[in-house]
Amino acid sequence: MASKGTIVTYITGNHDEMLRKFSPTILGNITLVDKLVLELNHQKIWIFHGDVFDASIQHSKWLAKLGGWGYDLLILINQMINWFLLKMGKDRYSLSKKIKKSVKGAVKFITNFEETATDLAIENGYEAVICGHIHQPQKRVITNTKGSTLYLNSGDWVENLTALEYQDNQWNIITCQPEEHSKNSEEEKSTYPRRRIAHSFNNSKLIKK
């Protein structure tokens, strides 16, 4: 894509945390960042992976009140906590893994994640916030006492086969699904055509007056 002229922005996450020490970096058409702000249809869209909430989501939601540098502080706190955990011979804290292991607590963890992300977005005046990390595709407006914002989660490309797309002033969750398997095993091995299912949400309705 980049070699053909497409501008690519690579947003770091927990699986490539080592790259954060190089952020921001620009290599031709590829930009490496920890977070990204886009302005689309006169709206500010805040995009980041979301793993920075892992170690602090349950006890540090107050960090959402810290303003523009709150997200950067979350990155630092998350790194420090995981550094101590590794020093004690324990595994790094991962919210996404905890969700998968705890069916009963999954709804609570997902809700806390969404509320923490949107609290921080609303505090900083973003009309929409986009995350990944917890592998739960979602699009919904979340409101608190200070306002509302559109929460979007891209899901993942492993289990849900989902992605986000912005087209015609709308955000869409695109789901790719394998077609029904052919009875012919050779056909199954040779090709797996996919169809796209778009779930539309008119983002223009969220413009604050």
GROMACS .gro file of C-alpha atoms in nm:
model
  209
    1MET     CA    1   0.000   0.000   0.000
    2ALA     CA    2   0.263   0.252   0.107
    3SER     CA    3   0.481   0.170  -0.193
    4LYS     CA    4   0.188   0.258  -0.420
    5GLY     CA    5   0.134   0.599  -0.259
    6THR     CA    6  -0.116   0.521   0.017
    7ILE     CA    7  -0.049   0.707   0.343
    8VAL     CA    8  -0.028   0.446   0.622
    9THR     CA    9  -0.043   0.532   0.992
   10TYR     CA   10   0.076   0.250   1.220
   11ILE     CA   11  -0.065   0.283   1.572
   12THR     CA   12   0.130   0.094   1.837
   13GLY     CA   13  -0.033  -0.156   2.073
   14ASN     CA   14   0.063  -0.409   2.338
   15HIS     CA   15   0.202  -0.658   2.085
   16ASP     CA   16   0.453  -0.404   1.955
   17GLU     CA   17   0.515  -0.194   2.265
   18MET     CA   18   0.889  -0.190   2.192
   19LEU     CA   19   0.815   0.037   1.897
   20ARG     CA   20   0.679   0.311   2.123
   21LYS     CA   21   1.029   0.434   2.201
   22PHE     CA   22   1.056   0.527   1.832
   23SER     CA   23   0.722   0.707   1.821
   24PRO     CA   24   0.662   0.933   1.639
   25THR     CA   25   0.859   0.824   1.333
   26ILE     CA   26   0.797   0.897   0.965
   27LEU     CA   27   0.938   0.665   0.698
   28GLY     CA   28   0.815   0.778   0.359
   29ASN     CA   29   0.440   0.712   0.347
   30ILE     CA   30   0.444   0.522   0.678
   31THR     CA   31   0.403   0.703   1.010
   32LEU     CA   32   0.449   0.531   1.347
   33VAL     CA   33   0.249   0.686   1.633
   34ASP     CA   34   0.094   0.594   1.969
   35LYS     CA   35  -0.226   0.784   1.897
   36LEU     CA   36  -0.383   0.973   1.611
   37VAL     CA   37  -0.629   1.261   1.582
   38LEU     CA   38  -0.825   1.301   1.258
   39GLU     CA   39  -1.071   1.572   1.160
   40LEU     CA   40  -1.349   1.428   0.947
   41ASN     CA   41  -1.666   1.613   0.855
   42HIS     CA   42  -1.569   1.891   1.102
   43GLN     CA   43  -1.538   1.638   1.385
   44LYS     CA   44  -1.233   1.539   1.586
   45ILE     CA   45  -1.172   1.164   1.592
   46TRP     CA   46  -0.930   1.020   1.850
   47ILE     CA   47  -0.769   0.687   1.763
   48PHE     CA   48  -0.550   0.467   1.983
   49HIS     CA   49  -0.508   0.096   2.055
   50GLY     CA   50  -0.638   0.087   2.413
   51ASP     CA   51  -0.388  -0.135   2.596
   52VAL     CA   52  -0.282   0.158   2.814
   53PHE     CA   53  -0.597   0.097   3.019
   54ASP     CA   54  -0.501  -0.260   3.109
   55ALA     CA   55  -0.320  -0.197   3.436
   56SER     CA   56  -0.517   0.108   3.541
   57ILE     CA   57  -0.875   0.063   3.424
   58GLN     CA   58  -1.017  -0.064   3.753
   59HIS     CA   59  -0.852   0.178   3.993
   60SER     CA   60  -0.750   0.482   3.790
   61LYS     CA   61  -1.053   0.601   3.595
   62TRP     CA   62  -0.986   0.939   3.755
   63LEU     CA   63  -0.698   0.973   3.508
   64ALA     CA   64  -0.961   1.063   3.250
   65LYS     CA   65  -0.989   1.396   3.431
   66LEU     CA   66  -0.626   1.490   3.369
   67GLY     CA   67  -0.686   1.648   3.030
   68GLY     CA   68  -0.464   1.625   2.723
   69TRP     CA   69  -0.170   1.454   2.894
   70GLY     CA   70  -0.385   1.192   3.068
   71TYR     CA   71  -0.336   0.936   2.790
   72ASP     CA   72   0.042   0.974   2.795
   73LEU     CA   73   0.040   0.928   3.173
   74LEU     CA   74  -0.164   0.611   3.129
   75ILE     CA   75   0.103   0.473   2.896
   76LEU     CA   76   0.371   0.543   3.157
   77ILE     CA   77   0.171   0.392   3.445
   78ASN     CA   78   0.083   0.083   3.242
   79GLN     CA   79   0.450   0.029   3.151
   80MET     CA   80   0.564   0.075   3.511
   81ILE     CA   81   0.310  -0.170   3.653
   82ASN     CA   82   0.394  -0.435   3.395
   83TRP     CA   83   0.767  -0.380   3.460
   84PHE     CA   84   0.714  -0.453   3.831
   85LEU     CA   85   0.500  -0.758   3.751
   86LEU     CA   86   0.774  -0.899   3.527
   87LYS     CA   87   1.036  -0.831   3.796
   88MET     CA   88   0.827  -1.034   4.041
   89GLY     CA   89   0.807  -1.319   3.794
   90LYS     CA   90   0.441  -1.259   3.712
   91ASP     CA   91   0.272  -1.220   3.376
   92ARG     CA   92   0.193  -0.880   3.232
   93TYR     CA   93  -0.160  -0.760   3.304
   94SER     CA   94  -0.380  -0.796   3.000
   95LEU     CA   95  -0.741  -0.682   3.000
   96SER     CA   96  -0.819  -0.864   2.676
   97LYS     CA   97  -0.694  -1.195   2.817
   98LYS     CA   98  -0.890  -1.141   3.138
   99ILE     CA   99  -1.207  -1.088   2.937
  100LYS     CA  100  -1.157  -1.417   2.753
  101LYS     CA  101  -1.096  -1.609   3.076
  102SER     CA  102  -1.383  -1.456   3.271
  103VAL     CA  103  -1.717  -1.500   3.096
  104LYS     CA  104  -1.914  -1.369   3.394
  105GLY     CA  105  -1.697  -1.062   3.427
  106ALA     CA  106  -1.667  -0.992   3.056
  107VAL     CA  107  -1.954  -0.743   3.039
  108LYS     CA  108  -1.817  -0.549   3.336
  109PHE     CA  109  -1.466  -0.530   3.194
  110ILE     CA  110  -1.588  -0.427   2.849
  111THR     CA  111  -1.814  -0.160   2.999
  112ASN     CA  112  -1.532  -0.024   3.214
  113PHE     CA  113  -1.301  -0.012   2.912
  114GLU     CA  114  -1.558   0.169   2.699
  115GLU     CA  115  -1.645   0.417   2.973
  116THR     CA  116  -1.280   0.493   3.050
  117ALA     CA  117  -1.201   0.556   2.682
  118THR     CA  118  -1.506   0.776   2.630
  119ASP     CA  119  -1.460   0.969   2.956
  120LEU     CA  120  -1.114   1.065   2.838
  121ALA     CA  121  -1.245   1.150   2.489
  122ILE     CA  122  -1.530   1.366   2.619
  123GLU     CA  123  -1.295   1.544   2.860
  124ASN     CA  124  -1.076   1.642   2.563
  125GLY     CA  125  -1.358   1.739   2.326
  126TYR     CA  126  -1.350   1.452   2.076
  127GLU     CA  127  -1.670   1.367   1.888
  128ALA     CA  128  -1.559   1.006   1.841
  129VAL     CA  129  -1.301   0.770   1.986
  130ILE     CA  130  -1.169   0.457   1.815
  131CYS     CA  131  -1.001   0.168   1.997
  132GLY     CA  132  -0.917  -0.196   1.944
  133HIS     CA  133  -0.744  -0.421   2.198
  134ILE     CA  134  -1.041  -0.595   2.363
  135HIS     CA  135  -1.145  -0.756   2.032
  136GLN     CA  136  -1.510  -0.654   2.073
  137PRO     CA  137  -1.646  -0.476   1.761
  138GLN     CA  138  -1.878  -0.198   1.867
  139LYS     CA  139  -2.034   0.130   1.769
  140ARG     CA  140  -2.248   0.326   2.011
  141VAL     CA  141  -2.288   0.669   2.162
  142ILE     CA  142  -2.178   0.687   2.525
  143THR     CA  143  -2.291   0.974   2.746
  144ASN     CA  144  -2.169   1.100   3.081
  145THR     CA  145  -2.245   1.412   3.285
  146LYS     CA  146  -2.014   1.622   3.066
  147GLY     CA  147  -2.136   1.519   2.723
  148SER     CA  148  -2.136   1.234   2.475
  149THR     CA  149  -1.913   1.078   2.213
  150LEU     CA  150  -1.929   0.800   1.958
  151TYR     CA  151  -1.736   0.493   2.072
  152LEU     CA  152  -1.602   0.266   1.798
  153ASN     CA  153  -1.405  -0.055   1.836
  154SER     CA  154  -1.256  -0.224   1.532
  155GLY     CA  155  -1.275  -0.571   1.687
  156ASP     CA  156  -1.006  -0.795   1.541
  157TRP     CA  157  -0.898  -0.979   1.228
  158VAL     CA  158  -0.853  -1.315   1.401
  159GLU     CA  159  -1.183  -1.413   1.563
  160ASN     CA  160  -1.438  -1.155   1.446
  161LEU     CA  161  -1.283  -1.064   1.109
  162THR     CA  162  -1.392  -0.702   1.154
  163ALA     CA  163  -1.254  -0.361   1.064
  164LEU     CA  164  -1.373  -0.001   1.060
  165GLU     CA  165  -1.432   0.200   0.745
  166TYR     CA  166  -1.522   0.566   0.698
  167GLN     CA  167  -1.714   0.638   0.380
  168ASP     CA  168  -1.974   0.898   0.278
  169ASN     CA  169  -1.951   1.068   0.620
  170GLN     CA  170  -2.038   0.742   0.794
  171TRP     CA  171  -1.847   0.498   1.010
  172ASN     CA  172  -1.903   0.134   0.918
  173ILE     CA  173  -1.805  -0.189   1.087
  174ILE     CA  174  -1.704  -0.419   0.804
  175THR     CA  175  -1.739  -0.791   0.871
  176CYS     CA  176  -1.575  -1.041   0.636
  177GLN     CA  177  -1.710  -1.394   0.643
  178PRO     CA  178  -1.604  -1.705   0.451
  179GLU     CA  179  -1.870  -1.821   0.210
  180GLU     CA  180  -2.027  -2.158   0.276
  181HIS     CA  181  -1.772  -2.430   0.232
  182SER     CA  182  -1.793  -2.611  -0.094
  183LYS     CA  183  -1.850  -2.983  -0.078
  184ASN     CA  184  -1.549  -3.016  -0.300
  185SER     CA  185  -1.250  -3.029  -0.065
  186GLU     CA  186  -1.015  -2.913  -0.339
  187GLU     CA  187  -1.222  -2.597  -0.384
  188GLU     CA  188  -1.208  -2.536  -0.011
  189LYS     CA  189  -0.830  -2.547  -0.019
  190SER     CA  190  -0.794  -2.330  -0.326
  191THR     CA  191  -1.007  -2.030  -0.240
  192TYR     CA  192  -1.213  -1.874   0.038
  193PRO     CA  193  -1.407  -1.582  -0.108
  194ARG     CA  194  -1.530  -1.334   0.148
  195ARG     CA  195  -1.826  -1.103   0.148
  196ARG     CA  196  -1.840  -0.769   0.320
  197ILE     CA  197  -2.122  -0.675   0.553
  198ALA     CA  198  -2.139  -0.306   0.639
  199HIS     CA  199  -2.309  -0.186   0.956
  200SER     CA  200  -2.367   0.185   0.899
  201PHE     CA  201  -2.377   0.457   1.160
  202ASN     CA  202  -2.432   0.818   1.056
  203ASN     CA  203  -2.155   1.002   1.238
  204SER     CA  204  -2.278   1.343   1.122
  205LYS     CA  205  -2.560   1.328   1.378
  206LEU     CA  206  -2.306   1.361   1.659
  207ILE     CA  207  -2.197   1.716   1.575
  208LYS     CA  208  -2.225   1.918   1.895
  209LYS     CA  209  -2.416   2.244   1.876
   0.00000   0.00000   0.00000
